[in-house]
Every structure is written in structure tokens, then in C-alpha cells.
mmCIF file of C-alpha atoms in Angstrom:
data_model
loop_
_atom_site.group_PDB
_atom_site.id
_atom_site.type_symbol
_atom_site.label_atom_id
_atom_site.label_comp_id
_atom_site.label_asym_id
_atom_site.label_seq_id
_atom_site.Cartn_x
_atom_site.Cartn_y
_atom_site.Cartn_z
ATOM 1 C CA UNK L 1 -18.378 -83.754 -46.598
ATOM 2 C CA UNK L 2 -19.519 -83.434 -43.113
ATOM 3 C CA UNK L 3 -23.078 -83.959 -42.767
ATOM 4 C CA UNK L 4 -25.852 -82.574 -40.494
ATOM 5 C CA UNK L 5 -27.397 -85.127 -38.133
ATOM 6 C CA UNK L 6 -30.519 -84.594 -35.616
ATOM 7 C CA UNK L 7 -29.219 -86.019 -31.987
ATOM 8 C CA UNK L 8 -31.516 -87.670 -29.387
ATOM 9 C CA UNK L 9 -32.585 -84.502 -27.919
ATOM 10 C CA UNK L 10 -33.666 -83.172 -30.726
ATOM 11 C CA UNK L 11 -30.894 -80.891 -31.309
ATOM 12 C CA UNK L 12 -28.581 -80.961 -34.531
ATOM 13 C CA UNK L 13 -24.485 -82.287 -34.461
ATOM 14 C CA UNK L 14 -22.125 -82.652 -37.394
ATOM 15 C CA UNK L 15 -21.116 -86.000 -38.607
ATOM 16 C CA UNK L 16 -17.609 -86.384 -40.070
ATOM 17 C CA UNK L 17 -17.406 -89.237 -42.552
ATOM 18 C CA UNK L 18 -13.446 -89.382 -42.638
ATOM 19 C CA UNK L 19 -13.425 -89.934 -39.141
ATOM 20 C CA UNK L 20 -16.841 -91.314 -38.329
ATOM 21 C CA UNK L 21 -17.208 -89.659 -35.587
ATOM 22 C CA UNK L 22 -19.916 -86.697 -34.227
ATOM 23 C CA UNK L 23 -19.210 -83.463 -33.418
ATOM 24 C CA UNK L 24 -21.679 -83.927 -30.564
ATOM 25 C CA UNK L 25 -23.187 -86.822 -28.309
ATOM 26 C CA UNK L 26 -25.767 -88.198 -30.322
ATOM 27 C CA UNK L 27 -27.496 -88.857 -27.400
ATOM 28 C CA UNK L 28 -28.247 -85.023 -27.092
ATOM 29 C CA UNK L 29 -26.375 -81.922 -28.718
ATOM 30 C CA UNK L 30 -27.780 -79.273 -26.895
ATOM 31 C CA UNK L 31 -28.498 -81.458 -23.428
ATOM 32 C CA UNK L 32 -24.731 -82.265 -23.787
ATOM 33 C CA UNK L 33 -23.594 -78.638 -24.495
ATOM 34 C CA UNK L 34 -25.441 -77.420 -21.453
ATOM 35 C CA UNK L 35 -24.449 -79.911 -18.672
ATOM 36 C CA UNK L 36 -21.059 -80.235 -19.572
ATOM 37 C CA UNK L 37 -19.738 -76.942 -20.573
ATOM 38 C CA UNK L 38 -22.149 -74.564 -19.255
ATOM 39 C CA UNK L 39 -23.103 -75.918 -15.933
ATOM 40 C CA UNK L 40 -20.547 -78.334 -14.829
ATOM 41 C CA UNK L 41 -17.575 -75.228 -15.403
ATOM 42 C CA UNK L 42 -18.883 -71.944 -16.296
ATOM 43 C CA UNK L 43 -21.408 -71.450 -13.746
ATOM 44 C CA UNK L 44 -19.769 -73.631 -11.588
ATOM 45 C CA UNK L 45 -16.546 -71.322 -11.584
ATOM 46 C CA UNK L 46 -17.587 -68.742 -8.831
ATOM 47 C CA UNK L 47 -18.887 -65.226 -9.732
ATOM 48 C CA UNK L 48 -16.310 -62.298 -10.126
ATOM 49 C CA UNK L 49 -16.196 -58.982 -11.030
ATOM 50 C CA UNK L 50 -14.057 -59.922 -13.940
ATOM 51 C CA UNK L 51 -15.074 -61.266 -17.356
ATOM 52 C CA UNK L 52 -14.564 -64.947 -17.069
ATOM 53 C CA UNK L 53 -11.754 -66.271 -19.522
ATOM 54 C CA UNK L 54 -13.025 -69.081 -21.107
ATOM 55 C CA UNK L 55 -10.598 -71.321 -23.226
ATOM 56 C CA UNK L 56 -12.252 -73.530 -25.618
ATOM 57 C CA UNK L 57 -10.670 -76.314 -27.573
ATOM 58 C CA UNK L 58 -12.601 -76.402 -31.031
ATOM 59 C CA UNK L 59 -15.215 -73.879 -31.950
ATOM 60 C CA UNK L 60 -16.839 -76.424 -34.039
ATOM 61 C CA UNK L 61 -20.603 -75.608 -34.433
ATOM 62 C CA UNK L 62 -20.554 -72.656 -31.898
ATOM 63 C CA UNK L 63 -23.188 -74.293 -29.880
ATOM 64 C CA UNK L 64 -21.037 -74.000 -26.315
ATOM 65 C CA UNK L 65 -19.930 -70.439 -27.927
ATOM 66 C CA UNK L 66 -23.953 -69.712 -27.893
ATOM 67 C CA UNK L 67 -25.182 -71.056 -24.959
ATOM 68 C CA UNK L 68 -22.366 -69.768 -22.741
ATOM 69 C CA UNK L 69 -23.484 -65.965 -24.421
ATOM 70 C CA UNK L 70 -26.876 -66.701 -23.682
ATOM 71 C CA UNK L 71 -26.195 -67.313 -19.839
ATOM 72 C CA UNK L 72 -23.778 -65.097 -19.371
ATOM 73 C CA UNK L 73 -24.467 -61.749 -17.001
ATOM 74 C CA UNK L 74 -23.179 -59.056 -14.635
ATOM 75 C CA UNK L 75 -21.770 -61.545 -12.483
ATOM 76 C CA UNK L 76 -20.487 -64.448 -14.768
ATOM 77 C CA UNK L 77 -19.202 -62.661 -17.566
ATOM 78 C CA UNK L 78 -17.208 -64.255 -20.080
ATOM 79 C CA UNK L 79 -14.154 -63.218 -22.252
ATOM 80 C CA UNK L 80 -14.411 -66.266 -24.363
ATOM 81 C CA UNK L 81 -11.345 -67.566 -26.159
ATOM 82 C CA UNK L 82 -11.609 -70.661 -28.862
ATOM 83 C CA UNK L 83 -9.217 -72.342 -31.169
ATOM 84 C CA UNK L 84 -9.966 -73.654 -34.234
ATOM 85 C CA UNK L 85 -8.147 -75.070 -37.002
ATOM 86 C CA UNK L 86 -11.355 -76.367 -39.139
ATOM 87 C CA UNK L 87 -13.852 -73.547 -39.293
ATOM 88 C CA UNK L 88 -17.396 -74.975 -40.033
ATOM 89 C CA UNK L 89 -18.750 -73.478 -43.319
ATOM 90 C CA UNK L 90 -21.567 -70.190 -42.813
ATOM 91 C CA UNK L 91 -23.893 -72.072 -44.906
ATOM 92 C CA UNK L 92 -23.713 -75.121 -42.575
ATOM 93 C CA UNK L 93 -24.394 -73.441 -39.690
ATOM 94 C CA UNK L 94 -27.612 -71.676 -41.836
ATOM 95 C CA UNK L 95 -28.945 -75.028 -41.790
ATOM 96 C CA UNK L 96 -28.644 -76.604 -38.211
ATOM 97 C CA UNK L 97 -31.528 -76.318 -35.998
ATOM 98 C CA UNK L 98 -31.016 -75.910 -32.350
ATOM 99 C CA UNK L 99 -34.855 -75.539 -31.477
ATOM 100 C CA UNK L 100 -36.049 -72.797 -29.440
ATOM 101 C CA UNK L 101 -33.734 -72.801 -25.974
ATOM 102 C CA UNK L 102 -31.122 -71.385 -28.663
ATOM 103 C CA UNK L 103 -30.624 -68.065 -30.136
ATOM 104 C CA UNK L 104 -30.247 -68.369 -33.786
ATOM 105 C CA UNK L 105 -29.485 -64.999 -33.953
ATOM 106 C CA UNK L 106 -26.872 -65.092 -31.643
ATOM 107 C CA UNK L 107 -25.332 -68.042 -32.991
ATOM 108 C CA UNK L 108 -25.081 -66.404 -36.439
ATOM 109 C CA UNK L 109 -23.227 -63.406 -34.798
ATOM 110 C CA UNK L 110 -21.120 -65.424 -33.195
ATOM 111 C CA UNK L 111 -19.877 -67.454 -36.277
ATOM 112 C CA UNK L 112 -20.066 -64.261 -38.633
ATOM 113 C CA UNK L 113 -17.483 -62.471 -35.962
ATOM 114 C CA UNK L 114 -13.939 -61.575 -37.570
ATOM 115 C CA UNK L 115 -11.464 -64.201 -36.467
ATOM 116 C CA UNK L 116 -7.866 -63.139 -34.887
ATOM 117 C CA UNK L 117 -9.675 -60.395 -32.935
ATOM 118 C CA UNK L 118 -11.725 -59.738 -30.012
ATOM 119 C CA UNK L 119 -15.391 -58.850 -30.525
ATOM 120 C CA UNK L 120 -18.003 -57.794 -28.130
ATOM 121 C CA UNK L 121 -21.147 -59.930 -28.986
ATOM 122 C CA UNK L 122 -23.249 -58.968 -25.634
ATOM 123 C CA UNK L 123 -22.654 -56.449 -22.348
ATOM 124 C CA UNK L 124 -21.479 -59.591 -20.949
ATOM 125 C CA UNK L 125 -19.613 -61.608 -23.557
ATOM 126 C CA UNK L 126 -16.603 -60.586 -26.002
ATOM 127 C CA UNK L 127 -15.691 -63.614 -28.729
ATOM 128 C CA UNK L 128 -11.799 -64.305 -29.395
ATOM 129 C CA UNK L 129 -11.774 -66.953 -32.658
ATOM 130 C CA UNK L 130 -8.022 -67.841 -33.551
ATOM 131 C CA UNK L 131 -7.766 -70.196 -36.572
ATOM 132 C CA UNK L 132 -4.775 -72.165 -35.668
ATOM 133 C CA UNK L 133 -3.349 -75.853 -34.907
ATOM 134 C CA UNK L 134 -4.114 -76.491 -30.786
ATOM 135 C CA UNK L 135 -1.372 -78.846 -30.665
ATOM 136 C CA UNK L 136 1.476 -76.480 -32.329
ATOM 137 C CA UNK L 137 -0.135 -73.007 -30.443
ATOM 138 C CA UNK L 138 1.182 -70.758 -27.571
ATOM 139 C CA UNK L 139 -1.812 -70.638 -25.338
ATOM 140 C CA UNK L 140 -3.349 -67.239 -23.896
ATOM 141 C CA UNK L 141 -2.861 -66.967 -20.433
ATOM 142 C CA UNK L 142 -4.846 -66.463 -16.923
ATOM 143 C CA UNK L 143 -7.564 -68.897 -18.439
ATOM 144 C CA UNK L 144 -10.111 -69.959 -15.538
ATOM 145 C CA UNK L 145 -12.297 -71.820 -17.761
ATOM 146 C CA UNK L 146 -11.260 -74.580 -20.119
ATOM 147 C CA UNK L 147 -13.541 -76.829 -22.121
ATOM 148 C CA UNK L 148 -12.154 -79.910 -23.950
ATOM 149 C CA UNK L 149 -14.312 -80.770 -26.663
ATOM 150 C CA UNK L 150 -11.856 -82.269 -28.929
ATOM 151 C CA UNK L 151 -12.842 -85.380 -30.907
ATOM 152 C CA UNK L 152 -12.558 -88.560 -28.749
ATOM 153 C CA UNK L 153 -8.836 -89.484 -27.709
ATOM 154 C CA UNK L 154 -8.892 -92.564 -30.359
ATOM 155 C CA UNK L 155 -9.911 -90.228 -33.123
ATOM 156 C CA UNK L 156 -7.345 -87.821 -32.573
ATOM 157 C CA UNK L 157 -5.285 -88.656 -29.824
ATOM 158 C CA UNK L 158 -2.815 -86.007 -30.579
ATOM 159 C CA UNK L 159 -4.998 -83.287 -28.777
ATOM 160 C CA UNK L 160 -4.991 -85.570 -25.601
ATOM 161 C CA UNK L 161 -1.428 -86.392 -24.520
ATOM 162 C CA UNK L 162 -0.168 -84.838 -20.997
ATOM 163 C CA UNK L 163 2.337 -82.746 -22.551
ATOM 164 C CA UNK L 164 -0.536 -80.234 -24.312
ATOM 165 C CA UNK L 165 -2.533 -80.993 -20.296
ATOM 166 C CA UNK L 166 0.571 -79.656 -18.809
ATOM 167 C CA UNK L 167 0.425 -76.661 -21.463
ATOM 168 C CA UNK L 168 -3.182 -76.064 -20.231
ATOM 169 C CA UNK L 169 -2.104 -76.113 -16.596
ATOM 170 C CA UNK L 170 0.390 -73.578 -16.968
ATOM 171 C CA UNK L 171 -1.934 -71.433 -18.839
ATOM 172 C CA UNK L 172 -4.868 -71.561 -16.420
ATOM 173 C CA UNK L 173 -5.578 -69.422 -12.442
ATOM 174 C CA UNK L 174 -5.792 -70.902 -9.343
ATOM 175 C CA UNK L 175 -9.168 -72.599 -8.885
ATOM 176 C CA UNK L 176 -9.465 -73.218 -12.552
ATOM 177 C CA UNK L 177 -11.921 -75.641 -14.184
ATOM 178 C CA UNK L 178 -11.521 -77.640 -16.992
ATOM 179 C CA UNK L 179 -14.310 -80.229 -17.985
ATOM 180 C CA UNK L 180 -14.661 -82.542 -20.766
ATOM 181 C CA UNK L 181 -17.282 -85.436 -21.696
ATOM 182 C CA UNK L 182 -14.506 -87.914 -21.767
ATOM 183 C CA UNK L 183 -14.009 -90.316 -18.438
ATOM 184 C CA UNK L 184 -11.526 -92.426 -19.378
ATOM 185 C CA UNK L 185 -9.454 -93.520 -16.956
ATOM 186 C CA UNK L 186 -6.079 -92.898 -18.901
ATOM 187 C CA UNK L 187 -7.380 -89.168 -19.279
ATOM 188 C CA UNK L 188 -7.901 -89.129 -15.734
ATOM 189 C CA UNK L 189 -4.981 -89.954 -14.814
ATOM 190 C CA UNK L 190 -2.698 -87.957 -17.148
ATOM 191 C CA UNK L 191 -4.684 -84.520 -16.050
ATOM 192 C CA UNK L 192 -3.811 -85.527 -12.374
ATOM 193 C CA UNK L 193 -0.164 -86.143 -13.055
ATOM 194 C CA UNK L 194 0.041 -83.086 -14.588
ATOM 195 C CA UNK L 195 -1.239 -81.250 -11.349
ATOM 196 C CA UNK L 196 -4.582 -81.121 -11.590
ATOM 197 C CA UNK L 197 -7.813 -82.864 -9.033
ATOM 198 C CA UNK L 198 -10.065 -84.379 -10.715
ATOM 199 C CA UNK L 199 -13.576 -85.483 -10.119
ATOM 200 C CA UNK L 200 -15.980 -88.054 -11.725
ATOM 201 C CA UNK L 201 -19.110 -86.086 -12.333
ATOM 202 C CA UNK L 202 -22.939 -87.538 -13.529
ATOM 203 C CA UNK L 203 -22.973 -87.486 -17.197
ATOM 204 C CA UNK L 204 -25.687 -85.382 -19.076
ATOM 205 C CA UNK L 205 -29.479 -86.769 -18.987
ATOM 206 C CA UNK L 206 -29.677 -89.388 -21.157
ATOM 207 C CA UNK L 207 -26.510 -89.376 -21.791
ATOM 208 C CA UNK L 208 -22.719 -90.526 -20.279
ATOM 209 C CA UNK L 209 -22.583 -92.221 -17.467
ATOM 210 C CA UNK L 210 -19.706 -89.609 -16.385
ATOM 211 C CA UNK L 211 -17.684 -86.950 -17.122
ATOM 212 C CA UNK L 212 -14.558 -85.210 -15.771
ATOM 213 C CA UNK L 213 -13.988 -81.633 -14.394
ATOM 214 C CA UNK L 214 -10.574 -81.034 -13.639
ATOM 215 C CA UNK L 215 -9.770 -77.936 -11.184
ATOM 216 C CA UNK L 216 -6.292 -76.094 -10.341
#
């Protein structure tokens, strides 16, 4: 049974026994979350007068759901896609504790939205849960924002090969973003044979040394 954890920053993650592995940096959940996701791709794709659509790889806890709802707004809107095939239990999420730069609220809405539907959650964000298997799913197109917060490639290197990066690609607009936590060089290079530039970015405070953000 996966069990709740309190990361570096204060901020709760998931631990998964059968894998041993976290569904967040234990160096910092939330710090993670917001550098990564948020900042490094989100806000860094430039404003439009479009929703934003935002591809995520694993819902998980809903924590990048939340805080990309929470900074969304007139001009970064999001239309916020995320495959699952794992949901996290309701009563789980009851019991994490994301301290006060969070909206509990919102996270609750977020995870008690139907699945296989879009759902308004704010003015500026609509939620689009599928429950399905990444690796064996057509993926939604026009995507400008990807985030790729699978479990690490040696946990479940399935969800990493350049085949599914390629998929991605395909899927994405021009001057699309993807970023992940993971800097590996074999990652790096398989997302730039598939098409895409890559950069090396700082890591979150406290925590990576880098990360990548991939752009078409």
C-alpha cells in the first residue's frame, strides 16, 4: 500500500513500496512541482489568447494539476489534459498536506472531477482526466505543454523509450515545451533524435542539480 511521506520542503509525496520509489523528490514536493512544471514550461510557454493545452503524463497526487489551476489567468490559461492509469484513492488525497501555498479546496475539486470528460474547474482552467495505459494510448493533439512526470526511467522504463518521445512530438505545436526532472544523458539524447532541442536547466532549490525542457 502506498504510503504518505513528508518531503524536505515540508510538503507531502507518495511512497510506493513495490517499486520503492516516490511519487515526488523527497527533497521537496511542492518546491519540485513548482520549478519544474509550473515555471520552467507553463509560464515559460508565452501568453496567448488560447487556453494553453497542457499534456500531463501521470495525474498522480494532482499537485502539478493544482498548482498549474492556481496560477493560471486571462493570459495563461490552461486546457489541462492528464493520463492516468493508477488513480490515487479520494481518501489518500484527504490526508496529504500541502501547507498553505496550496489550495486544498481546489485540489479536492480537481481529484473529485468525472474522468473521460472535460470539466471547467476555474475561468481559466478546464480538467481532462483519461484513465488509460500512456504507453498503449492515441495521444490528443495540438499539445503545447507536456510534463513528464513518470516514475524514473529504471523504474519503469517503458514510459521512456523514443518511440512514445516521437509519439509526443507528433502530438505537440510549434514552440512546444516539454520538461521533466530527469537529466540523464540517454533521455537527452533520445528527445533530440526524435526532433526536439533540448536544454540543461538549474534543478529546483534544494534539489537536482538539473533538469531538461525540451522545445519543438
Amino acid at each position: 500500500m502506498n504510503k504518505i511521506e513528508i518531503t524536505a520542503d515540508g510538503s507531502a509525496t507518495l511512497y510506493v513500496p513495490q517499486l520503492d520509489e516516490h511519487y515526488h523528490s523527497v527533497k521537496g514536493a511542492l518546491t519540485e512541482s513548482l520549478h519544474i512544471f509550473r515555471d520552467c514550461a507553463f509560464l515559460h510557454h508565452p501568453q496567448s489568447n488560447q487556453p494553453l493545452r497542457v499534456l500531463e503524463i501521470g495525474f498522480g497526487t494532482g499537485l502539478n494539476a493544482v498548482v498549474t489551476a492556481m496560477a493560471a489567468n486571462v493570459s495563461h490559461q490552461a486546457h489541462y489534459i492528464s493520463l492516468e492509469l493508477f488513480p490515487v484513492e479520494i481518501e489518500i488525497i484527504e490526508k496529504l498536506n500541502y501547507g498553505e501555498m496550496v489550495d486544498n479546496n481546489l485540489l479536492m475539486a480537481l481529484h473529485k472531477a468525472p474522468w473521460e470528460t472535460a470539466q471547467p474547474i476555474t475561468p481559466f482552467f478546464t480538467l481532462e482526466k483519461h484513465k488509460c495505459d500512456f504507453t498503449q494510448s492515441v495521444l490528443p493533439n495540438d499539445i503545447d505543454v507536456v510534463y513528464f512526470d513518470a516514475f524514473a526511467p529504471e523504474k519503469q522504463p517503458e514510459m521512456w523509450s523514443e518511440e512514445l518521445f516521437a509519439h509526443i512530438y507528433a502530438s505537440m505545436t510549434h514552440g512546444g515545451i516539454l520538461t521533466t526532472y530527469c537529466a540523464k544523458g540517454e533521455i537527452r539524447r533520445r528527445l533530440q533524435r526524435v526532433g526536439f532541442t533540448v536544454e540543461r536547466l538549474q534543478g529546483p532549490p534544494g534539489g537536482k542539480r538539473e533538469i531538461l525542457r525540451a522545445t519543438k
